Amino acid sequence: MGIVKISDLMHENLRVAGNALSRSINAQAEHWMRVGMLTEMHPELDYRDICQLLIRAELTGGLDITAAATATTVPERPRARPAGKH
């Protein structure tokens, strides 16, 4: 555990988001850090895919950067066809 210095504005953003999502400031900050880390490691994934990856990681003991770096991506789901095209 350590101390991370952040701007007053980011602290306020964390407080607001944490309150809205029923998380502590620290839990909200950790969530954003994990999502950001996984986004950098897997830019092909969208937010939904990253949340699924986080849930799977939690079920297997928590997020480990080594496992996340070597994880295969989430299977691609079918994309919606543009409206009017059949």
Short mmCIF file of N, CA and C in Angstrom, two decimals, residues 44-85:
data_model
loop_
_atom_site.label_atom_id
_atom_site.label_comp_id
_atom_site.label_asym_id
_atom_site.label_seq_id
_atom_site.Cartn_x
_atom_site.Cartn_y
_atom_site.Cartn_z
N GLU A 44 -7.77 -3.28 -28.21
CA GLU A 44 -8.84 -3.81 -29.07
C GLU A 44 -10.13 -4.09 -28.29
N LEU A 45 -10.07 -4.06 -26.95
CA LEU A 45 -11.24 -4.35 -26.13
C LEU A 45 -12.01 -3.08 -25.82
N ASP A 46 -13.32 -3.19 -25.75
CA ASP A 46 -14.13 -2.06 -25.31
C ASP A 46 -14.39 -2.18 -23.81
N TYR A 47 -15.10 -1.21 -23.26
CA TYR A 47 -15.32 -1.18 -21.82
C TYR A 47 -16.03 -2.44 -21.32
N ARG A 48 -17.02 -2.89 -22.07
CA ARG A 48 -17.75 -4.11 -21.68
C ARG A 48 -16.81 -5.31 -21.60
N ASP A 49 -15.95 -5.46 -22.61
CA ASP A 49 -15.00 -6.57 -22.61
C ASP A 49 -14.05 -6.48 -21.42
N ILE A 50 -13.61 -5.27 -21.11
CA ILE A 50 -12.69 -5.08 -19.99
C ILE A 50 -13.37 -5.42 -18.67
N CYS A 51 -14.64 -5.03 -18.53
CA CYS A 51 -15.38 -5.39 -17.31
C CYS A 51 -15.51 -6.91 -17.19
N GLN A 52 -15.77 -7.59 -18.31
CA GLN A 52 -15.85 -9.05 -18.28
C GLN A 52 -14.50 -9.65 -17.89
N LEU A 53 -13.42 -9.08 -18.40
CA LEU A 53 -12.08 -9.56 -18.04
C LEU A 53 -11.83 -9.37 -16.54
N LEU A 54 -12.25 -8.23 -16.00
CA LEU A 54 -12.08 -7.96 -14.57
C LEU A 54 -12.90 -8.95 -13.73
N ILE A 55 -14.10 -9.27 -14.18
CA ILE A 55 -14.93 -10.23 -13.43
C ILE A 55 -14.28 -11.61 -13.46
N ARG A 56 -13.80 -12.03 -14.62
CA ARG A 56 -13.13 -13.33 -14.69
C ARG A 56 -11.88 -13.34 -13.81
N ALA A 57 -11.13 -12.24 -13.80
CA ALA A 57 -9.94 -12.16 -12.96
C ALA A 57 -10.31 -12.28 -11.49
N GLU A 58 -11.39 -11.62 -11.10
CA GLU A 58 -11.83 -11.68 -9.70
C GLU A 58 -12.22 -13.10 -9.31
N LEU A 59 -12.87 -13.81 -10.22
CA LEU A 59 -13.28 -15.18 -9.95
C LEU A 59 -12.10 -16.13 -9.81
N THR A 60 -10.95 -15.74 -10.36
CA THR A 60 -9.77 -16.60 -10.30
C THR A 60 -8.71 -16.06 -9.35
N GLY A 61 -9.12 -15.15 -8.45
CA GLY A 61 -8.18 -14.71 -7.42
C GLY A 61 -7.70 -13.28 -7.52
N GLY A 62 -8.20 -12.51 -8.45
CA GLY A 62 -7.82 -11.11 -8.55
C GLY A 62 -6.96 -10.82 -9.77
N LEU A 63 -6.82 -9.54 -10.09
CA LEU A 63 -6.09 -9.12 -11.28
C LEU A 63 -4.59 -9.15 -11.02
N ASP A 64 -3.90 -9.91 -11.85
CA ASP A 64 -2.45 -10.01 -11.79
C ASP A 64 -1.92 -9.48 -13.12
N ILE A 65 -1.04 -8.49 -13.08
CA ILE A 65 -0.57 -7.87 -14.32
C ILE A 65 0.10 -8.87 -15.26
N THR A 66 0.78 -9.87 -14.72
CA THR A 66 1.41 -10.88 -15.56
C THR A 66 0.35 -11.68 -16.31
N ALA A 67 -0.68 -12.09 -15.62
CA ALA A 67 -1.76 -12.84 -16.27
C ALA A 67 -2.51 -11.96 -17.25
N ALA A 68 -2.74 -10.70 -16.89
CA ALA A 68 -3.45 -9.79 -17.78
C ALA A 68 -2.66 -9.53 -19.05
N ALA A 69 -1.36 -9.47 -18.93
CA ALA A 69 -0.52 -9.20 -20.10
C ALA A 69 -0.50 -10.37 -21.07
N THR A 70 -0.71 -11.57 -20.57
CA THR A 70 -0.64 -12.75 -21.42
C THR A 70 -2.01 -13.33 -21.74
N ALA A 71 -3.06 -12.72 -21.20
CA ALA A 71 -4.42 -13.25 -21.41
C ALA A 71 -4.83 -13.11 -22.87
N THR A 72 -5.57 -14.08 -23.32
CA THR A 72 -6.14 -13.96 -24.66
C THR A 72 -7.30 -13.01 -24.58
N THR A 73 -7.62 -12.41 -25.67
CA THR A 73 -8.70 -11.43 -25.67
C THR A 73 -10.04 -12.11 -25.55
N VAL A 74 -11.03 -11.32 -25.21
CA VAL A 74 -12.40 -11.80 -25.10
C VAL A 74 -12.86 -12.18 -26.51
N PRO A 75 -13.56 -13.32 -26.67
CA PRO A 75 -14.04 -13.68 -28.00
C PRO A 75 -14.87 -12.57 -28.61
N GLU A 76 -14.67 -12.34 -29.89
CA GLU A 76 -15.39 -11.26 -30.56
C GLU A 76 -16.87 -11.59 -30.64
N ARG A 77 -17.69 -10.63 -30.30
CA ARG A 77 -19.13 -10.82 -30.40
C ARG A 77 -19.61 -10.20 -31.70
N PRO A 78 -20.71 -10.69 -32.22
CA PRO A 78 -21.21 -10.14 -33.49
C PRO A 78 -21.52 -8.67 -33.35
N ARG A 79 -21.17 -7.91 -34.35
CA ARG A 79 -21.46 -6.47 -34.37
C ARG A 79 -22.83 -6.25 -34.98
N ALA A 80 -23.53 -5.24 -34.50
CA ALA A 80 -24.83 -4.91 -35.07
C ALA A 80 -24.64 -4.39 -36.49
N ARG A 81 -25.52 -4.78 -37.38
CA ARG A 81 -25.46 -4.28 -38.75
C ARG A 81 -26.03 -2.88 -38.79
N PRO A 82 -25.46 -2.03 -39.64
CA PRO A 82 -25.99 -0.66 -39.76
C PRO A 82 -27.46 -0.69 -40.16
N ALA A 83 -28.23 0.25 -39.68
CA ALA A 83 -29.65 0.33 -39.99
C ALA A 83 -29.86 0.49 -41.48
N GLY A 84 -30.86 -0.20 -42.02
CA GLY A 84 -31.20 -0.07 -43.42
C GLY A 84 -30.44 -0.99 -44.34
N LYS A 85 -29.44 -1.71 -43.83
CA LYS A 85 -28.66 -2.63 -44.68
C LYS A 85 -29.02 -4.05 -44.30
#
